[in-house]
mmCIF file of C-alpha atoms and ligand atoms in Angstrom:
data_model
loop_
_atom_site.group_PDB
_atom_site.id
_atom_site.type_symbol
_atom_site.label_atom_id
_atom_site.label_comp_id
_atom_site.label_asym_id
_atom_site.label_seq_id
_atom_site.Cartn_x
_atom_site.Cartn_y
_atom_site.Cartn_z
ATOM 1 C CA MET U 1 90.195 55.193 -49.454
ATOM 2 C CA ASN U 2 87.211 53.525 -47.905
ATOM 3 C CA LYS U 3 87.540 50.026 -46.478
ATOM 4 C CA SER U 4 83.784 49.713 -46.092
ATOM 5 C CA VAL U 5 83.230 49.709 -49.861
ATOM 6 C CA ARG U 6 84.888 46.335 -50.235
ATOM 7 C CA LYS U 7 84.529 42.891 -48.816
ATOM 8 C CA ALA U 8 86.882 41.561 -46.146
ATOM 9 C CA ILE U 9 87.947 38.064 -47.158
ATOM 10 C CA ILE U 10 89.781 35.491 -45.087
ATOM 11 C CA ALA U 11 90.772 32.505 -47.186
ATOM 12 C CA GLY U 12 92.546 29.363 -46.085
ATOM 13 C CA ASN U 13 95.004 27.899 -48.573
ATOM 14 C CA TRP U 14 95.340 24.301 -47.490
ATOM 15 C CA LYS U 15 97.983 23.492 -50.132
ATOM 16 C CA MET U 16 98.675 19.738 -50.414
ATOM 17 C CA ASN U 17 97.262 18.859 -46.995
ATOM 18 C CA LYS U 18 94.332 16.874 -45.625
ATOM 19 C CA ALA U 19 92.775 13.726 -47.012
ATOM 20 C CA ARG U 20 88.968 13.705 -47.177
ATOM 21 C CA PRO U 21 88.158 12.482 -43.645
ATOM 22 C CA GLU U 22 90.507 15.122 -42.177
ATOM 23 C CA ALA U 23 89.097 17.784 -44.486
ATOM 24 C CA LYS U 24 85.580 16.960 -43.316
ATOM 25 C CA GLU U 25 86.660 17.108 -39.676
ATOM 26 C CA LEU U 26 88.413 20.459 -40.084
ATOM 27 C CA LEU U 27 85.500 22.061 -41.923
ATOM 28 C CA GLU U 28 82.994 20.720 -39.373
ATOM 29 C CA ALA U 29 85.106 22.359 -36.668
ATOM 30 C CA ILE U 30 85.448 25.664 -38.540
ATOM 31 C CA LYS U 31 81.768 26.071 -39.486
ATOM 32 C CA PRO U 32 80.223 26.904 -36.086
ATOM 33 C CA LEU U 33 83.212 29.023 -35.050
ATOM 34 C CA VAL U 34 82.960 31.384 -37.999
ATOM 35 C CA ALA U 35 79.156 31.467 -38.340
ATOM 36 C CA ASN U 36 79.037 34.961 -36.804
ATOM 37 C CA ALA U 37 81.179 36.323 -39.657
ATOM 38 C CA GLU U 38 78.274 35.985 -42.076
ATOM 39 C CA GLY U 39 77.583 39.274 -43.829
ATOM 40 C CA LYS U 40 80.758 40.830 -42.389
ATOM 41 C CA VAL U 41 83.670 38.736 -43.608
ATOM 42 C CA GLU U 42 83.741 36.235 -46.458
ATOM 43 C CA VAL U 43 85.270 32.995 -45.178
ATOM 44 C CA ILE U 44 86.790 30.652 -47.739
ATOM 45 C CA ALA U 45 88.661 27.367 -47.648
ATOM 46 C CA CYS U 46 90.760 26.634 -50.733
ATOM 47 C CA VAL U 47 91.341 22.907 -50.716
ATOM 48 C CA PRO U 48 92.988 20.232 -52.862
ATOM 49 C CA PHE U 49 90.962 19.124 -55.905
ATOM 50 C CA THR U 50 90.225 15.744 -54.337
ATOM 51 C CA ASN U 51 88.541 17.457 -51.372
ATOM 52 C CA LEU U 52 86.330 19.824 -53.313
ATOM 53 C CA GLU U 53 83.199 17.716 -53.515
ATOM 54 C CA THR U 54 83.410 16.733 -49.837
ATOM 55 C CA ALA U 55 84.144 20.312 -48.796
ATOM 56 C CA ILE U 56 81.191 21.685 -50.752
ATOM 57 C CA SER U 57 78.795 19.188 -49.263
ATOM 58 C CA VAL U 58 80.092 19.666 -45.687
ATOM 59 C CA THR U 59 79.793 23.465 -45.918
ATOM 60 C CA ASP U 60 76.429 23.474 -47.691
ATOM 61 C CA GLY U 61 74.090 25.919 -45.953
ATOM 62 C CA SER U 62 76.927 27.548 -43.990
ATOM 63 C CA ASN U 63 78.816 30.773 -44.640
ATOM 64 C CA VAL U 64 82.038 28.945 -45.520
ATOM 65 C CA LYS U 65 82.769 29.149 -49.249
ATOM 66 C CA ILE U 66 84.998 26.715 -51.093
ATOM 67 C CA GLY U 67 87.825 27.466 -53.492
ATOM 68 C CA ALA U 68 90.247 25.431 -55.598
ATOM 69 C CA GLU U 69 94.012 25.971 -55.593
ATOM 70 C CA ASN U 70 94.545 26.144 -59.345
ATOM 71 C CA VAL U 71 92.683 25.964 -62.656
ATOM 72 C CA HIS U 72 93.720 25.357 -66.242
ATOM 73 C CA PHE U 73 93.068 27.993 -68.892
ATOM 74 C CA GLU U 74 91.747 25.790 -71.681
ATOM 75 C CA LYS U 75 88.131 24.684 -71.676
ATOM 76 C CA SER U 76 88.888 21.019 -72.373
ATOM 77 C CA GLY U 77 91.228 18.824 -74.374
ATOM 78 C CA ALA U 78 94.490 16.940 -74.214
ATOM 79 C CA PHE U 79 95.895 18.433 -70.998
ATOM 80 C CA THR U 80 96.599 15.397 -68.853
ATOM 81 C CA GLY U 81 96.291 16.086 -65.153
ATOM 82 C CA GLU U 82 94.622 19.473 -65.530
ATOM 83 C CA ILE U 83 91.217 20.704 -64.329
ATOM 84 C CA SER U 84 89.118 23.278 -66.226
ATOM 85 C CA ALA U 85 87.154 26.212 -64.853
ATOM 86 C CA ASP U 86 83.882 24.681 -66.065
ATOM 87 C CA MET U 87 84.655 21.497 -64.129
ATOM 88 C CA LEU U 88 85.103 23.548 -60.952
ATOM 89 C CA VAL U 89 81.935 25.556 -61.537
ATOM 90 C CA GLU U 90 79.953 22.366 -62.123
ATOM 91 C CA LEU U 91 81.065 21.140 -58.683
ATOM 92 C CA GLY U 92 79.899 24.350 -57.029
ATOM 93 C CA VAL U 93 83.325 25.921 -56.481
ATOM 94 C CA GLU U 94 83.240 29.734 -56.137
ATOM 95 C CA TYR U 95 86.859 30.837 -55.797
ATOM 96 C CA VAL U 96 90.208 29.745 -57.184
ATOM 97 C CA VAL U 97 93.763 30.626 -56.176
ATOM 98 C CA ILE U 98 95.839 31.566 -59.218
ATOM 99 C CA GLY U 99 99.568 32.194 -59.539
ATOM 100 C CA HIS U 100 100.572 31.190 -56.030
ATOM 101 C CA SER U 101 104.321 31.574 -55.620
ATOM 102 C CA GLU U 102 104.690 27.824 -55.135
ATOM 103 C CA ARG U 103 103.173 27.317 -58.571
ATOM 104 C CA ARG U 104 105.417 30.003 -60.019
ATOM 105 C CA GLN U 105 108.459 28.488 -58.301
ATOM 106 C CA TYR U 106 107.913 24.743 -58.760
ATOM 107 C CA PHE U 107 105.512 24.365 -61.689
ATOM 108 C CA GLY U 108 106.657 26.881 -64.257
ATOM 109 C CA GLU U 109 103.769 29.305 -63.764
ATOM 110 C CA THR U 110 104.434 32.624 -65.497
ATOM 111 C CA ASP U 111 102.592 35.931 -65.584
ATOM 112 C CA GLU U 112 101.329 34.909 -69.002
ATOM 113 C CA THR U 113 99.747 31.688 -67.729
ATOM 114 C CA VAL U 114 98.462 33.486 -64.623
ATOM 115 C CA ASN U 115 96.738 35.964 -66.948
ATOM 116 C CA LYS U 116 95.234 33.162 -69.066
ATOM 117 C CA ARG U 117 94.009 31.288 -65.994
ATOM 118 C CA THR U 118 92.539 34.456 -64.498
ATOM 119 C CA LYS U 119 90.597 35.229 -67.665
ATOM 120 C CA ALA U 120 89.403 31.619 -68.001
ATOM 121 C CA ALA U 121 88.257 31.584 -64.375
ATOM 122 C CA LEU U 122 86.360 34.866 -64.752
ATOM 123 C CA ALA U 123 84.763 33.768 -68.017
ATOM 124 C CA ALA U 124 83.446 30.640 -66.284
ATOM 125 C CA GLY U 125 82.073 32.615 -63.326
ATOM 126 C CA LEU U 126 84.778 31.793 -60.771
ATOM 127 C CA LYS U 127 86.267 34.485 -58.565
ATOM 128 C CA PRO U 128 90.054 34.381 -58.874
ATOM 129 C CA ILE U 129 92.421 35.056 -55.983
ATOM 130 C CA VAL U 130 95.476 36.238 -57.914
ATOM 131 C CA CYS U 131 98.736 36.022 -55.973
ATOM 132 C CA VAL U 132 101.612 38.444 -56.452
ATOM 133 C CA GLY U 133 104.739 39.018 -54.416
ATOM 134 C CA GLU U 134 108.423 39.745 -54.559
ATOM 135 C CA LEU U 135 111.351 37.465 -53.769
ATOM 136 C CA LEU U 136 113.645 38.362 -50.874
ATOM 137 C CA TRP U 137 116.394 39.220 -53.367
ATOM 138 C CA GLU U 138 114.086 41.590 -55.204
ATOM 139 C CA ARG U 139 113.133 43.346 -51.951
ATOM 140 C CA GLU U 140 116.810 43.655 -51.010
ATOM 141 C CA CYS U 141 117.516 45.189 -54.418
ATOM 142 C CA ASN U 142 114.744 47.741 -53.791
ATOM 143 C CA ILE U 143 112.659 46.700 -56.767
ATOM 144 C CA THR U 144 109.559 45.474 -54.890
ATOM 145 C CA GLU U 145 107.307 48.078 -56.507
ATOM 146 C CA GLU U 146 108.607 47.342 -60.018
ATOM 147 C CA VAL U 147 108.071 43.614 -59.513
ATOM 148 C CA ILE U 148 104.560 44.067 -58.140
ATOM 149 C CA ALA U 149 103.519 46.599 -60.793
ATOM 150 C CA ARG U 150 104.741 44.272 -63.536
ATOM 151 C CA GLN U 151 102.858 41.297 -62.064
ATOM 152 C CA ILE U 152 99.648 43.296 -61.653
ATOM 153 C CA LYS U 153 99.833 44.688 -65.191
ATOM 154 C CA LEU U 154 100.605 41.317 -66.798
ATOM 155 C CA ASP U 155 98.396 39.116 -64.619
ATOM 156 C CA LEU U 156 95.374 41.380 -65.147
ATOM 157 C CA PHE U 157 96.073 42.262 -68.786
ATOM 158 C CA ASP U 158 92.791 42.540 -70.682
ATOM 159 C CA VAL U 159 90.687 41.933 -67.567
ATOM 160 C CA SER U 160 87.742 44.328 -67.702
ATOM 161 C CA LYS U 161 86.791 46.814 -65.028
ATOM 162 C CA GLU U 162 83.722 44.739 -64.156
ATOM 163 C CA ASP U 163 85.783 41.558 -63.889
ATOM 164 C CA VAL U 164 88.580 43.064 -61.815
ATOM 165 C CA LYS U 165 85.990 43.942 -59.164
ATOM 166 C CA LYS U 166 85.273 40.212 -58.873
ATOM 167 C CA THR U 167 88.988 39.485 -58.560
ATOM 168 C CA VAL U 168 90.812 39.275 -55.251
ATOM 169 C CA ILE U 169 94.500 40.192 -55.165
ATOM 170 C CA ALA U 170 96.684 38.452 -52.595
ATOM 171 C CA TYR U 171 99.950 40.192 -51.802
ATOM 172 C CA GLU U 172 102.248 37.408 -50.673
ATOM 173 C CA PRO U 173 105.915 38.336 -50.292
ATOM 174 C CA VAL U 174 107.651 35.092 -51.214
ATOM 175 C CA TRP U 175 110.121 35.438 -48.338
ATOM 176 C CA ALA U 176 107.223 35.381 -45.848
ATOM 177 C CA ILE U 177 105.441 32.266 -47.094
ATOM 178 C CA GLY U 178 105.769 29.287 -44.794
ATOM 179 C CA THR U 179 108.874 30.814 -43.240
ATOM 180 C CA GLY U 180 107.354 32.204 -40.053
ATOM 181 C CA LYS U 181 108.761 35.543 -41.222
ATOM 182 C CA THR U 182 105.764 37.855 -41.559
ATOM 183 C CA ALA U 183 105.922 41.203 -43.280
ATOM 184 C CA THR U 184 105.379 43.919 -40.710
ATOM 185 C CA ALA U 185 101.955 45.508 -40.818
ATOM 186 C CA ASP U 186 103.577 48.630 -42.285
ATOM 187 C CA GLN U 187 105.330 46.641 -45.027
ATOM 188 C CA ALA U 188 102.071 44.853 -45.873
ATOM 189 C CA GLU U 189 100.166 48.151 -45.933
ATOM 190 C CA GLU U 190 102.781 49.812 -48.101
ATOM 191 C CA VAL U 191 102.618 47.166 -50.824
ATOM 192 C CA CYS U 192 98.824 46.619 -50.607
ATOM 193 C CA GLY U 193 98.435 50.404 -50.963
ATOM 194 C CA PHE U 194 100.828 50.353 -53.907
ATOM 195 C CA ILE U 195 98.761 47.597 -55.541
ATOM 196 C CA ARG U 196 95.651 49.742 -55.120
ATOM 197 C CA SER U 197 97.326 52.765 -56.686
ATOM 198 C CA THR U 198 98.520 50.576 -59.578
ATOM 199 C CA LEU U 199 94.925 49.374 -60.072
ATOM 200 C CA ALA U 200 93.756 53.000 -59.996
ATOM 201 C CA LYS U 201 96.202 53.832 -62.804
ATOM 202 C CA ILE U 202 95.084 50.877 -64.928
ATOM 203 C CA TYR U 203 91.354 51.288 -64.218
ATOM 204 C CA ASP U 204 90.207 54.193 -62.041
ATOM 205 C CA GLN U 205 90.113 55.040 -58.341
ATOM 206 C CA ALA U 206 86.557 53.817 -57.751
ATOM 207 C CA THR U 207 87.391 50.463 -59.313
ATOM 208 C CA ALA U 208 90.631 50.189 -57.332
ATOM 209 C CA ASP U 209 88.746 51.005 -54.138
ATOM 210 C CA ALA U 210 86.330 48.146 -54.802
ATOM 211 C CA VAL U 211 89.012 45.431 -55.111
ATOM 212 C CA THR U 212 89.745 43.284 -52.073
ATOM 213 C CA ILE U 213 93.490 43.043 -51.452
ATOM 214 C CA GLN U 214 94.682 40.377 -49.029
ATOM 215 C CA TYR U 215 97.987 39.910 -47.303
ATOM 216 C CA GLY U 216 99.455 36.411 -47.097
ATOM 217 C CA GLY U 217 102.669 35.010 -45.669
ATOM 218 C CA SER U 218 102.872 33.603 -42.155
ATOM 219 C CA MET U 219 99.702 35.398 -41.090
ATOM 220 C CA ASN U 220 98.626 33.761 -37.852
ATOM 221 C CA ALA U 221 96.437 34.095 -34.773
ATOM 222 C CA GLY U 222 99.005 36.367 -33.127
ATOM 223 C CA ASN U 223 99.687 38.877 -35.889
ATOM 224 C CA ALA U 224 96.409 38.960 -37.856
ATOM 225 C CA ALA U 225 94.711 41.774 -35.927
ATOM 226 C CA GLU U 226 97.536 44.222 -36.532
ATOM 227 C CA LEU U 227 97.870 43.350 -40.210
ATOM 228 C CA LEU U 228 94.116 43.554 -40.762
ATOM 229 C CA SER U 229 93.860 46.920 -39.017
ATOM 230 C CA LYS U 230 95.684 48.535 -41.933
ATOM 231 C CA PRO U 231 93.503 50.496 -44.365
ATOM 232 C CA ASN U 232 94.583 48.652 -47.505
ATOM 233 C CA VAL U 233 94.794 45.144 -46.032
ATOM 234 C CA ASP U 234 91.308 43.781 -46.642
ATOM 235 C CA GLY U 235 91.876 40.204 -45.640
ATOM 236 C CA GLY U 236 94.305 37.339 -45.564
ATOM 237 C CA LEU U 237 95.358 34.278 -47.512
ATOM 238 C CA ILE U 238 96.371 31.861 -44.818
ATOM 239 C CA GLY U 239 98.470 28.740 -45.286
ATOM 240 C CA GLY U 240 99.721 26.953 -42.167
ATOM 241 C CA ALA U 241 97.341 28.636 -39.715
ATOM 242 C CA SER U 242 94.312 27.659 -41.814
ATOM 243 C CA LEU U 243 94.879 24.010 -40.950
ATOM 244 C CA LYS U 244 93.934 24.582 -37.303
ATOM 245 C CA ALA U 245 90.292 25.514 -36.707
ATOM 246 C CA ALA U 246 90.961 27.638 -33.614
ATOM 247 C CA ASP U 247 93.795 29.617 -35.239
ATOM 248 C CA PHE U 248 91.861 30.144 -38.445
ATOM 249 C CA ASN U 249 88.871 31.331 -36.438
ATOM 250 C CA THR U 250 91.003 33.800 -34.463
ATOM 251 C CA ILE U 251 92.044 35.340 -37.776
ATOM 252 C CA VAL U 252 88.429 35.442 -38.992
ATOM 253 C CA GLN U 253 87.361 37.127 -35.739
ATOM 254 C CA ALA U 254 90.173 39.690 -36.102
ATOM 255 C CA ALA U 255 88.738 40.521 -39.543
ATOM 256 C CA VAL U 256 85.201 40.742 -38.122
ATOM 257 C CA GLU U 257 86.446 43.254 -35.559
ATOM 258 C CA GLY U 258 88.893 45.047 -37.871
HETATM 259 P P1 LIG A 1 101.649 30.573 -44.906
HETATM 260 O O1 LIG A 1 101.192 30.446 -46.447
HETATM 261 O O2 LIG A 1 100.513 31.250 -44.188
HETATM 262 O O3 LIG A 1 101.854 29.156 -44.461
HETATM 263 O O4 LIG A 1 102.899 31.369 -44.882
HETATM 264 C C1 LIG A 1 100.497 31.481 -47.069
HETATM 265 C C2 LIG A 1 100.232 31.093 -48.493
HETATM 266 O O5 LIG A 1 101.089 30.440 -49.097
HETATM 267 O O6 LIG A 1 99.172 31.425 -49.056
#
């Protein structure tokens, strides 16, 4: 297992927060703080659709990359309220969060639609950040590994070896998201390592070693360094703490040092 063969990625997931003037302000504050991460850690802000154009223009020429928080799987058509991968690419978006637990929980997202969105994103040239994670009840029933293996197999079904290397996996235990209850570094490492071994079974070890696996779920300025020091935790998907420039930067700097 060699951490240096893959990219460390710290991504903010802003969720449904920040109107455009606030988005501009936050990104202007983040840019100079994280400039030193260039070439060491990929820094991404995944923002609401309405902020994408602003975010791309504010971060132009900097090392902050912009992602969307969802994408539809069809190319175009009668899908009121949806946004296609081509539309995101045309704007200059590079990354997209897919299958976040909030989408699975509140918007009927299934492994089947996660798989379709992932393939559509890859086909259009976007890099997907595919979220997986167990519910508290599933962890208590000792089926975390079954749940994660099933999600990985279904969400990445028919995704080629070349494409999976462009895909980021975010391990986000649902019980840790927005709850202030972080997985311990050992718990995060255990499941991120399990995800890598599942990828090695589906593809091969070299491919699995090349995939960036993030932890997400109440990662913050205080706990990031320990989580990121683990061999299979290659980055973070950060919700609440990504809305404060100083906190987000502390996490980025932990990744630069880790
Ligand atoms: P949180 O969210 O950091 O606020 O727990 C993480 C996420 O949902 O990606």
